[in-house]
Amino acid sequence: MQPSETNWAGNLAYRAGAMARPSSREELLAALAGEGELRVVGSRHSFNTITDTAGTLVSAEDLPAGIEIAADRRSVGLGGGVRYGDLAVELARHGLALANLASLPHISVAGAIATGTHGSGDRLGSLATSVRALTFLAPDGAERTYRRGDEDFAGAVVHLGALGVVVRVELDVEPAYQVVQTVFESLDWATVVENFDAVTGCGTSVSLFTSWGGTGGVDQIWVKDRADAPAGNAAAVLAGLGARPADGPRHPLPGGDTRASTEQLGLPGLWSERLPHFRLAFTPSSGDELQSEYFLPREAARAAIARVQALGPRLAPLVQVSELRTVRADDLWLSPAYGQDVVAFHFTWRPDQPAVEALLPELEAALGEGVRAHWGKLWQLDPASVAGGYERWDDFVALQRRHDPQGRFVNDFLRRLGL
Ligand SMILES: Cc1cc2nc3c(=O)[nH]c(=O)nc-3n(C[C@H](O)[C@H](O)[C@H](O)COP(=O)(O)OP(=O)(O)OC[C@H]3O[C@@H](n4cnc5c(N)ncnc54)[C@H](O)[C@@H]3O)c2cc1C
């Protein structure tokens, strides 16, 4: 291992004694041989220890990309290390698209799916809901494929890296479409809470950015609307509530470099150049940061907004920016949107981990009962309550044991959760 083997944020130096970088199936099998603990590392964008191990890290980065469009043009197959940004280029060449993207195209598809990564949209599920099939290489070298409709498919999709190496992913695709992105400014919280459905439903994908202080409301509302099927009349709805369109391009972070942001100002463009907030060629977000994110059932979110707002003075010294998004319910056992439409409360923190971790319990208490945490970000919830928040947790544990009876892919993060 090089001393530089850290996660993207640099807040975690991987403890692994070795890093394998297989670029073929033979090399991957060789990396799995033996007995020690293993974890796969994707594009390293997780903030907590989910990816870490004291054993060997197997990098998915050099695995064959193998991007193949199905003959019926309804799905695409790809290898376990491909990033969304690279997949999007290939799909665009074929006039195809995905249903949604996260805030950045830099993350690996397999790593994003593993943690239930999401974008926004009242009618859009997390990125994992586009998965048609996943193929794992288990530690014993056996391949296991789960197709939508198979028993245990819904358990295997959001898998926390616990089922082996994802060597193949198949995703739903659709004909390419155009998206229009417009940023609006300044809505007070009372208006947002009172008109929550109208605000989050005024575009295909809506993100609310706030610092929980300052103007005391939502500073920016990013609306991404499909040109072929607009979700709502954002300009009229938001103007009616008192927001105004931004007079130039914006970055979600106050003072951030707007060249890093995707095109705004209502200019139509390809789905892949509007759905993420950040462009592939630039550092996303601030780059010098930590992140946390929590999910609440949609009906609990309005009351939680008021409680988090009351915590504003405590949050202010550490928050760079906070974002509220919505995610449609799904049936994936470990998805934070399992069984319920959710509102995601995201926090980009200043990079002071001890101070952030000291504050998280207060924030988690303010968010209230039934809160679920993003699997790849920082949280301080009681691990037993995290596992207990998922109805199918015990079924997942049983699935993991069938896959990996020796627990070679179980690290400290998962052991704390009871795996
Ligand atoms: C700037 C920034 C912006 C972000 N924006 C969003 C956002 O908009 N929405 C959101 O929900 N999250 C967001 N995230 C979080 C991020 O999407 C997740 O942490 C995601 O898991 C990152 O994937 P990765 O491959 O980079 O992570 P890694 O830490 O490398 O891997 C994450 C997990 O996937 C497993 N894994 C990776 N590849 C494989 C494989 N081939 N086989 C088996 N297991 C594998 C790892 O073992 C680990 O458990 C953001 C993170 C950053 C840094």
Short mmCIF file of C-alpha atoms and ligand atoms in Angstrom, two decimals:
data_model
loop_
_atom_site.label_atom_id
_atom_site.label_comp_id
_atom_site.label_asym_id
_atom_site.label_seq_id
_atom_site.Cartn_x
_atom_site.Cartn_y
_atom_site.Cartn_z
CA MET A 1 0.00 0.00 0.00
CA GLN A 2 1.16 3.52 -0.79
CA PRO A 3 0.87 6.11 1.98
CA SER A 4 -1.45 7.96 -0.43
CA GLU A 5 -4.14 5.24 -0.35
CA THR A 6 -6.98 7.28 1.09
CA ASN A 7 -10.61 7.83 0.23
CA TRP A 8 -11.59 10.76 -2.03
CA ALA A 9 -12.15 13.14 0.89
CA GLY A 10 -8.81 12.20 2.48
CA ASN A 11 -10.44 11.72 5.90
CA LEU A 12 -9.73 7.98 5.83
CA ALA A 13 -6.36 6.31 5.23
CA TYR A 14 -7.27 2.72 4.35
CA ARG A 15 -5.82 0.31 6.92
CA ALA A 16 -5.38 -2.49 4.37
CA GLY A 17 -2.00 -4.15 4.25
CA ALA A 18 -2.26 -4.70 0.50
CA MET A 19 -4.12 -3.38 -2.54
CA ALA A 20 -4.72 -5.66 -5.52
CA ARG A 21 -5.46 -4.05 -8.89
CA PRO A 22 -6.78 -6.87 -11.05
CA SER A 23 -7.35 -6.07 -14.71
CA SER A 24 -8.56 -9.52 -15.78
CA ARG A 25 -10.68 -12.31 -14.39
CA GLU A 26 -7.55 -14.41 -13.72
CA GLU A 27 -5.96 -11.60 -11.73
CA LEU A 28 -9.20 -11.07 -9.83
CA LEU A 29 -9.41 -14.78 -8.94
CA ALA A 30 -5.79 -14.65 -7.78
CA ALA A 31 -6.61 -11.64 -5.58
CA LEU A 32 -9.50 -13.56 -3.97
CA ALA A 33 -7.42 -16.68 -3.30
CA GLY A 34 -6.24 -17.20 0.28
CA GLU A 35 -7.99 -16.64 3.56
CA GLY A 36 -7.74 -13.05 4.77
CA GLU A 37 -10.41 -10.34 4.89
CA LEU A 38 -11.22 -8.61 1.59
CA ARG A 39 -13.06 -5.46 0.54
CA VAL A 40 -13.58 -3.99 -2.90
CA VAL A 41 -12.75 -0.33 -3.40
CA GLY A 42 -14.55 1.53 -6.18
CA SER A 43 -14.01 5.24 -6.85
CA ARG A 44 -13.43 5.92 -3.11
CA HIS A 45 -16.20 8.48 -2.61
CA SER A 46 -17.50 7.04 0.67
CA PHE A 47 -16.73 9.02 3.82
CA ASN A 48 -16.98 6.33 6.48
CA THR A 49 -15.21 2.99 6.95
CA ILE A 50 -17.63 0.91 4.82
CA THR A 51 -14.87 0.33 2.26
CA ASP A 52 -12.02 -0.17 4.72
CA THR A 53 -10.41 -3.44 5.79
CA ALA A 54 -7.41 -4.61 7.76
CA GLY A 55 -6.91 -7.28 5.05
CA THR A 56 -6.66 -6.73 1.30
CA LEU A 57 -8.40 -4.05 -0.74
CA VAL A 58 -9.31 -5.15 -4.24
CA SER A 59 -9.56 -2.15 -6.54
CA ALA A 60 -12.31 -2.39 -9.16
CA GLU A 61 -10.80 0.50 -11.12
CA ASP A 62 -8.88 -1.58 -13.68
CA LEU A 63 -11.49 -4.30 -14.20
CA PRO A 64 -12.57 -4.54 -17.84
CA ALA A 65 -15.19 -1.86 -18.65
CA GLY A 66 -17.03 -4.15 -21.08
CA ILE A 67 -19.86 -1.70 -21.84
CA GLU A 68 -22.38 -3.49 -24.06
CA ILE A 69 -25.77 -2.25 -25.20
CA ALA A 70 -28.41 -4.99 -25.46
CA ALA A 71 -29.79 -5.65 -28.95
CA ASP A 72 -33.26 -4.42 -27.88
CA ARG A 73 -31.66 -1.15 -26.61
CA ARG A 74 -33.42 -1.52 -23.26
CA SER A 75 -30.40 -2.32 -21.11
CA VAL A 76 -26.66 -1.88 -20.87
CA GLY A 77 -24.12 -4.27 -19.35
CA LEU A 78 -20.90 -3.02 -17.77
CA GLY A 79 -17.98 -4.12 -15.61
CA GLY A 80 -17.57 -3.55 -11.87
CA GLY A 81 -15.34 -0.46 -12.05
CA VAL A 82 -17.08 1.77 -14.61
CA ARG A 83 -17.92 5.35 -13.54
CA TYR A 84 -21.27 6.96 -14.40
CA GLY A 85 -19.47 9.72 -16.34
CA ASP A 86 -17.77 7.23 -18.66
CA LEU A 87 -20.93 5.15 -19.04
CA ALA A 88 -22.89 8.30 -19.95
CA VAL A 89 -20.49 9.09 -22.81
CA GLU A 90 -20.99 5.61 -24.23
CA LEU A 91 -24.78 5.75 -23.81
CA ALA A 92 -24.89 9.17 -25.47
CA ARG A 93 -23.05 7.73 -28.50
CA HIS A 94 -25.91 5.27 -28.83
CA GLY A 95 -28.69 7.79 -28.18
CA LEU A 96 -29.55 6.22 -24.82
CA ALA A 97 -29.97 7.42 -21.24
CA LEU A 98 -30.39 6.42 -17.61
CA ALA A 99 -33.42 7.52 -15.59
CA ASN A 100 -31.42 9.53 -13.04
CA LEU A 101 -27.94 10.39 -11.78
CA ALA A 102 -26.42 11.48 -8.46
CA SER A 103 -24.95 14.96 -7.94
CA LEU A 104 -21.68 13.91 -9.58
CA PRO A 105 -20.65 11.63 -12.47
CA HIS A 106 -17.31 10.73 -10.86
CA ILE A 107 -18.59 7.76 -8.81
CA SER A 108 -18.48 4.11 -9.85
CA VAL A 109 -21.78 2.47 -10.78
CA ALA A 110 -21.10 -0.62 -8.65
CA GLY A 111 -20.02 1.45 -5.63
CA ALA A 112 -23.04 3.75 -5.91
CA ILE A 113 -25.47 0.85 -6.11
CA ALA A 114 -23.82 -0.88 -3.14
CA THR A 115 -24.68 2.06 -0.84
CA GLY A 116 -28.10 3.07 -2.23
CA THR A 117 -26.80 6.28 -3.81
CA HIS A 118 -29.55 8.54 -5.20
CA GLY A 119 -30.31 11.75 -7.01
CA SER A 120 -33.60 13.58 -6.55
CA GLY A 121 -37.12 13.27 -7.91
CA ASP A 122 -40.55 12.61 -6.40
CA ARG A 123 -41.11 10.01 -9.12
CA LEU A 124 -37.54 8.74 -9.43
CA GLY A 125 -36.05 5.89 -7.43
CA SER A 126 -32.45 5.64 -6.22
CA LEU A 127 -29.81 4.68 -8.80
CA ALA A 128 -30.04 1.07 -7.60
CA THR A 129 -33.62 0.85 -8.89
CA SER A 130 -32.24 0.87 -12.46
CA VAL A 131 -30.42 -2.41 -11.81
CA ARG A 132 -31.73 -5.34 -13.89
CA ALA A 133 -29.06 -7.80 -12.93
CA LEU A 134 -25.88 -8.04 -10.87
CA THR A 135 -23.18 -10.68 -11.09
CA PHE A 136 -20.93 -11.26 -8.08
CA LEU A 137 -17.72 -13.22 -7.89
CA ALA A 138 -17.91 -14.85 -4.46
CA PRO A 139 -14.75 -15.53 -2.45
CA ASP A 140 -14.81 -19.21 -3.49
CA GLY A 141 -14.57 -18.12 -7.14
CA ALA A 142 -18.21 -18.99 -7.88
CA GLU A 143 -20.24 -16.55 -9.95
CA ARG A 144 -23.75 -15.67 -8.82
CA THR A 145 -26.12 -13.63 -10.95
CA TYR A 146 -29.32 -12.07 -9.61
CA ARG A 147 -31.88 -10.89 -12.17
CA ARG A 148 -34.90 -8.72 -11.40
CA GLY A 149 -37.66 -11.13 -10.45
CA ASP A 150 -35.28 -13.76 -9.00
CA GLU A 151 -35.65 -14.71 -5.37
CA ASP A 152 -33.23 -12.56 -3.31
CA PHE A 153 -32.64 -10.08 -6.16
CA ALA A 154 -34.08 -7.29 -4.01
CA GLY A 155 -31.68 -8.29 -1.22
CA ALA A 156 -28.58 -8.42 -3.39
CA VAL A 157 -28.77 -4.99 -5.07
CA VAL A 158 -27.92 -2.65 -2.18
CA HIS A 159 -25.30 -5.03 -0.76
CA LEU A 160 -22.84 -2.86 1.20
CA GLY A 161 -19.95 -4.66 -0.50
CA ALA A 162 -20.74 -7.76 1.58
CA LEU A 163 -21.54 -10.29 -1.17
CA GLY A 164 -18.26 -10.44 -3.08
CA VAL A 165 -16.97 -8.55 -6.11
CA VAL A 166 -19.52 -7.15 -8.55
CA VAL A 167 -18.06 -8.07 -11.93
CA ARG A 168 -21.09 -7.27 -14.07
CA VAL A 169 -23.99 -4.84 -13.77
CA GLU A 170 -26.98 -4.60 -16.10
CA LEU A 171 -28.98 -1.36 -16.00
CA ASP A 172 -32.25 -0.24 -17.59
CA VAL A 173 -31.79 2.36 -20.30
CA GLU A 174 -34.21 4.44 -22.35
CA PRO A 175 -33.97 6.72 -25.38
CA ALA A 176 -31.82 9.80 -24.70
CA TYR A 177 -33.71 12.89 -23.54
CA GLN A 178 -33.01 16.56 -22.95
CA VAL A 179 -33.18 18.28 -19.59
CA VAL A 180 -33.58 21.95 -18.76
CA GLN A 181 -31.95 23.17 -15.56
CA THR A 182 -32.94 26.39 -13.81
CA VAL A 183 -31.84 27.66 -10.42
CA PHE A 184 -34.25 29.77 -8.37
CA GLU A 185 -33.41 31.69 -5.22
CA SER A 186 -34.83 32.51 -1.81
CA LEU A 187 -37.80 30.76 -0.34
CA ASP A 188 -38.51 30.99 3.38
CA TRP A 189 -38.96 27.75 5.30
CA ALA A 190 -42.59 28.41 6.24
CA THR A 191 -43.47 28.65 2.53
CA VAL A 192 -41.48 25.53 1.66
CA VAL A 193 -43.03 23.49 4.46
CA GLU A 194 -46.54 24.66 3.66
CA ASN A 195 -46.12 23.96 -0.07
CA PHE A 196 -43.74 21.00 0.14
CA ASP A 197 -45.42 18.83 -2.50
CA ALA A 198 -45.72 21.73 -4.95
CA VAL A 199 -42.04 22.67 -4.47
CA THR A 200 -40.51 19.17 -4.75
CA GLY A 201 -42.92 18.26 -7.56
CA CYS A 202 -42.27 21.33 -9.74
CA GLY A 203 -39.56 19.55 -11.76
CA THR A 204 -38.39 16.06 -12.65
CA SER A 205 -35.62 16.49 -10.06
CA VAL A 206 -35.62 19.21 -7.41
CA SER A 207 -32.86 20.03 -4.89
CA LEU A 208 -33.22 22.56 -2.08
CA PHE A 209 -29.95 24.09 -0.82
CA THR A 210 -29.71 25.82 2.54
CA SER A 211 -27.15 26.68 5.20
CA TRP A 212 -29.84 26.45 7.94
CA GLY A 213 -28.89 30.01 8.91
CA GLY A 214 -28.25 33.15 6.93
CA THR A 215 -31.48 34.17 5.25
CA GLY A 216 -33.30 31.62 7.37
CA GLY A 217 -34.66 29.72 4.40
CA VAL A 218 -33.81 27.87 1.21
CA ASP A 219 -31.10 29.78 -0.62
CA GLN A 220 -31.20 27.92 -3.96
CA ILE A 221 -33.75 25.62 -5.60
CA TRP A 222 -32.21 23.61 -8.44
CA VAL A 223 -34.91 22.38 -10.82
CA LYS A 224 -34.09 19.85 -13.52
CA ASP A 225 -36.98 19.16 -15.84
CA ARG A 226 -37.24 16.70 -18.70
CA ALA A 227 -37.92 18.61 -21.89
CA ASP A 228 -40.04 15.75 -23.27
CA ALA A 229 -42.16 15.36 -20.12
CA PRO A 230 -41.98 18.37 -17.81
CA ALA A 231 -43.13 17.47 -14.30
CA GLY A 232 -44.60 20.84 -13.46
CA ASN A 233 -44.45 24.49 -14.31
CA ALA A 234 -41.52 25.37 -12.04
CA ALA A 235 -41.23 29.00 -13.08
CA ALA A 236 -44.88 29.74 -12.32
CA VAL A 237 -45.05 27.63 -9.15
CA LEU A 238 -41.87 29.06 -7.62
CA ALA A 239 -42.54 32.65 -8.71
CA GLY A 240 -46.00 32.31 -7.16
CA LEU A 241 -44.33 31.35 -3.88
CA GLY A 242 -41.93 34.31 -4.03
CA ALA A 243 -38.71 32.74 -5.44
CA ARG A 244 -36.87 34.39 -8.34
CA PRO A 245 -34.77 32.82 -11.11
CA ALA A 246 -31.01 33.25 -10.57
CA ASP A 247 -29.48 35.97 -12.75
CA GLY A 248 -26.41 33.87 -13.62
CA PRO A 249 -24.91 30.41 -13.10
CA ARG A 250 -24.69 29.21 -9.53
CA HIS A 251 -22.63 26.70 -7.52
CA PRO A 252 -24.45 25.05 -4.61
CA LEU A 253 -21.72 26.28 -2.25
CA PRO A 254 -21.71 30.00 -1.60
CA GLY A 255 -18.72 31.40 -3.53
CA GLY A 256 -18.01 28.05 -5.29
CA ASP A 257 -16.53 28.01 -8.82
CA THR A 258 -19.53 28.04 -11.15
CA ARG A 259 -17.45 26.50 -13.98
CA ALA A 260 -17.72 23.22 -12.01
CA SER A 261 -21.53 23.35 -12.11
CA THR A 262 -23.60 21.88 -14.92
CA GLU A 263 -25.25 24.31 -17.35
CA GLN A 264 -28.23 26.23 -15.97
CA LEU A 265 -30.31 29.25 -17.06
CA GLY A 266 -32.89 27.08 -18.80
CA LEU A 267 -30.64 25.94 -21.66
CA PRO A 268 -31.75 22.47 -22.78
CA GLY A 269 -29.03 19.83 -22.88
CA LEU A 270 -28.39 16.12 -22.75
CA TRP A 271 -29.66 14.30 -19.60
CA SER A 272 -26.08 13.46 -18.54
CA GLU A 273 -25.02 17.12 -18.69
CA ARG A 274 -27.87 18.43 -16.54
CA LEU A 275 -28.90 15.72 -14.03
CA PRO A 276 -25.64 15.89 -12.01
CA HIS A 277 -24.87 19.22 -10.33
CA PHE A 278 -21.16 18.91 -11.18
CA ARG A 279 -19.16 18.35 -14.36
CA LEU A 280 -16.84 15.35 -14.69
CA ALA A 281 -13.77 17.44 -15.55
CA PHE A 282 -13.98 19.48 -12.32
CA THR A 283 -13.75 18.73 -8.62
CA PRO A 284 -17.32 18.17 -7.44
CA SER A 285 -18.71 19.94 -4.39
CA SER A 286 -15.98 21.72 -2.36
CA GLY A 287 -13.35 18.95 -2.37
CA ASP A 288 -12.34 19.89 1.16
CA GLU A 289 -15.24 18.44 3.09
CA LEU A 290 -17.04 15.67 4.92
CA GLN A 291 -20.61 14.56 4.28
CA SER A 292 -23.57 13.07 6.15
CA GLU A 293 -27.03 12.28 4.86
CA TYR A 294 -30.22 11.08 6.50
CA PHE A 295 -33.53 9.82 5.14
CA LEU A 296 -36.97 10.33 6.64
CA PRO A 297 -40.37 9.16 5.47
CA ARG A 298 -41.84 11.97 3.40
CA GLU A 299 -44.68 12.58 5.84
CA ALA A 300 -42.19 13.06 8.72
CA ALA A 301 -39.97 15.51 6.86
CA ARG A 302 -41.90 18.76 7.35
CA ALA A 303 -41.83 18.54 11.15
CA ALA A 304 -38.15 17.53 11.02
CA ILE A 305 -37.30 20.63 8.96
CA ALA A 306 -38.51 22.83 11.81
CA ARG A 307 -36.43 20.89 14.35
CA VAL A 308 -33.27 21.03 12.21
CA GLN A 309 -33.89 24.72 11.60
CA ALA A 310 -33.98 25.26 15.37
CA LEU A 311 -30.53 23.65 15.49
CA GLY A 312 -29.26 26.25 12.97
CA PRO A 313 -26.88 28.09 15.33
CA ARG A 314 -25.27 24.74 16.34
CA LEU A 315 -24.93 23.66 12.68
CA ALA A 316 -23.67 26.99 11.32
CA PRO A 317 -19.98 26.68 12.33
CA LEU A 318 -19.68 23.31 10.54
CA VAL A 319 -22.09 23.34 7.60
CA GLN A 320 -20.74 24.37 4.19
CA VAL A 321 -24.09 23.65 2.58
CA SER A 322 -27.06 21.34 3.08
CA GLU A 323 -29.33 19.83 0.43
CA LEU A 324 -32.83 18.35 0.61
CA ARG A 325 -33.85 15.87 -2.09
CA THR A 326 -36.68 13.38 -2.54
CA VAL A 327 -36.46 9.69 -3.49
CA ARG A 328 -39.32 7.41 -4.54
CA ALA A 329 -39.99 4.26 -2.49
CA ASP A 330 -38.51 0.94 -3.63
CA ASP A 331 -38.42 -2.69 -2.52
CA LEU A 332 -34.65 -3.16 -2.21
CA TRP A 333 -34.05 -4.60 1.26
CA LEU A 334 -31.26 -2.26 2.38
CA SER A 335 -32.24 0.80 0.38
CA PRO A 336 -32.83 3.88 2.54
CA ALA A 337 -36.02 4.31 0.48
CA TYR A 338 -37.19 0.74 1.22
CA GLY A 339 -40.96 0.73 1.53
CA GLN A 340 -41.42 4.50 1.73
CA ASP A 341 -41.02 7.71 -0.25
CA VAL A 342 -38.27 9.60 1.56
CA VAL A 343 -36.80 13.06 1.92
CA ALA A 344 -32.99 13.05 2.09
CA PHE A 345 -31.32 15.62 4.37
CA HIS A 346 -27.74 16.02 3.15
CA PHE A 347 -24.95 17.96 4.94
CA THR A 348 -21.62 19.01 3.43
CA TRP A 349 -19.44 19.73 6.46
CA ARG A 350 -16.20 21.58 7.00
CA PRO A 351 -13.44 18.95 7.27
CA ASP A 352 -13.30 18.80 11.08
CA GLN A 353 -14.28 15.18 11.77
CA PRO A 354 -14.12 15.24 15.60
CA ALA A 355 -16.38 18.31 15.71
CA VAL A 356 -18.77 16.85 13.11
CA GLU A 357 -19.00 13.53 14.94
CA ALA A 358 -19.63 15.36 18.22
CA LEU A 359 -22.53 17.25 16.62
CA LEU A 360 -24.14 14.32 14.74
CA PRO A 361 -26.02 12.83 17.74
CA GLU A 362 -27.80 16.17 18.26
CA LEU A 363 -28.70 16.34 14.58
CA GLU A 364 -29.85 12.71 14.57
CA ALA A 365 -32.06 13.38 17.60
CA ALA A 366 -33.54 16.43 15.85
CA LEU A 367 -34.31 14.41 12.73
CA GLY A 368 -36.24 12.06 14.96
CA GLU A 369 -37.67 8.55 14.95
CA GLY A 370 -37.31 6.34 11.92
CA VAL A 371 -34.27 8.12 10.49
CA ARG A 372 -32.07 6.07 8.16
CA ALA A 373 -28.46 7.04 7.34
CA HIS A 374 -26.66 7.04 4.00
CA TRP A 375 -24.54 3.88 3.98
CA GLY A 376 -21.49 5.71 2.59
CA LYS A 377 -21.47 8.89 4.70
CA LEU A 378 -20.74 9.82 8.33
CA TRP A 379 -23.27 8.95 11.04
CA GLN A 380 -23.28 8.23 14.76
CA LEU A 381 -26.56 6.33 15.13
CA ASP A 382 -26.60 3.24 17.30
CA PRO A 383 -25.64 0.42 14.87
CA ALA A 384 -28.33 -1.88 16.32
CA SER A 385 -31.00 0.73 15.56
CA VAL A 386 -29.60 1.18 12.03
CA ALA A 387 -29.97 -2.52 11.29
CA GLY A 388 -33.32 -2.55 13.14
CA GLY A 389 -34.59 0.16 10.77
CA TYR A 390 -34.64 -2.36 7.92
CA GLU A 391 -37.45 -4.93 8.01
CA ARG A 392 -35.45 -7.37 5.86
CA TRP A 393 -32.14 -7.01 7.72
CA ASP A 394 -32.16 -10.60 9.01
CA ASP A 395 -32.88 -11.87 5.49
CA PHE A 396 -29.88 -9.91 4.24
CA VAL A 397 -27.69 -11.44 6.95
CA ALA A 398 -28.83 -14.91 5.85
CA LEU A 399 -28.13 -14.06 2.19
CA GLN A 400 -24.66 -12.79 3.08
CA ARG A 401 -23.88 -15.99 5.01
CA ARG A 402 -24.90 -18.16 2.08
CA HIS A 403 -22.65 -16.12 -0.22
CA ASP A 404 -19.67 -15.82 2.01
CA PRO A 405 -19.85 -18.40 4.81
CA GLN A 406 -16.38 -17.49 6.05
CA GLY A 407 -17.24 -13.80 6.19
CA ARG A 408 -14.24 -12.75 4.15
CA PHE A 409 -16.06 -9.62 2.90
CA VAL A 410 -17.24 -8.66 6.39
CA ASN A 411 -15.25 -5.76 7.82
CA ASP A 412 -15.47 -3.88 11.14
CA PHE A 413 -18.15 -1.55 9.75
CA LEU A 414 -20.42 -4.52 8.98
CA ARG A 415 -19.54 -6.38 12.19
CA ARG A 416 -20.75 -3.39 14.19
CA LEU A 417 -24.07 -3.72 12.36
CA GLY A 418 -24.28 -7.36 13.41
CA LEU A 419 -23.07 -9.15 10.28
C1 LIG B 1 -18.51 14.81 -3.71
C2 LIG B 1 -19.46 13.68 -3.42
C3 LIG B 1 -20.78 13.77 -3.84
C4 LIG B 1 -21.68 12.72 -3.58
N1 LIG B 1 -22.96 12.85 -4.03
C5 LIG B 1 -23.85 11.88 -3.74
C6 LIG B 1 -25.20 11.99 -4.19
O1 LIG B 1 -25.57 12.87 -4.94
N2 LIG B 1 -26.08 11.04 -3.78
C7 LIG B 1 -25.71 10.01 -2.96
O2 LIG B 1 -26.56 9.20 -2.60
N3 LIG B 1 -24.42 9.85 -2.58
C8 LIG B 1 -23.50 10.76 -2.94
N4 LIG B 1 -22.19 10.60 -2.56
C9 LIG B 1 -21.80 9.35 -1.87
C10 LIG B 1 -21.33 8.28 -2.85
O3 LIG B 1 -22.22 8.17 -3.95
C11 LIG B 1 -21.28 6.89 -2.19
O4 LIG B 1 -20.39 6.93 -1.12
C12 LIG B 1 -20.91 5.78 -3.17
O5 LIG B 1 -20.94 4.54 -2.51
C13 LIG B 1 -19.57 6.01 -3.79
O6 LIG B 1 -19.18 4.92 -4.61
P1 LIG B 1 -17.60 4.66 -4.77
O7 LIG B 1 -17.36 3.52 -5.67
O8 LIG B 1 -16.91 5.93 -5.04
O9 LIG B 1 -17.27 4.31 -3.24
P2 LIG B 1 -16.31 3.29 -2.53
O10 LIG B 1 -16.09 3.85 -1.16
O11 LIG B 1 -15.11 3.00 -3.33
O12 LIG B 1 -17.25 2.01 -2.42
C14 LIG B 1 -18.50 2.06 -1.76
C15 LIG B 1 -18.99 0.65 -1.42
O13 LIG B 1 -19.17 -0.08 -2.63
C16 LIG B 1 -18.44 -1.30 -2.59
N5 LIG B 1 -18.00 -1.56 -3.97
C17 LIG B 1 -17.49 -0.69 -4.87
N6 LIG B 1 -17.25 -1.31 -6.03
C18 LIG B 1 -17.61 -2.60 -5.87
C19 LIG B 1 -17.59 -3.76 -6.69
N7 LIG B 1 -17.17 -3.73 -7.97
N8 LIG B 1 -18.00 -4.94 -6.15
C20 LIG B 1 -18.43 -5.02 -4.88
N9 LIG B 1 -18.47 -3.97 -4.04
C21 LIG B 1 -18.08 -2.77 -4.55
C22 LIG B 1 -17.30 -1.04 -1.62
O14 LIG B 1 -16.80 -2.23 -1.05
C23 LIG B 1 -18.01 -0.16 -0.57
O15 LIG B 1 -18.73 -0.99 0.30
C24 LIG B 1 -21.25 11.59 -2.85
C25 LIG B 1 -19.91 11.49 -2.44
C26 LIG B 1 -19.02 12.52 -2.74
C27 LIG B 1 -17.59 12.40 -2.32
#
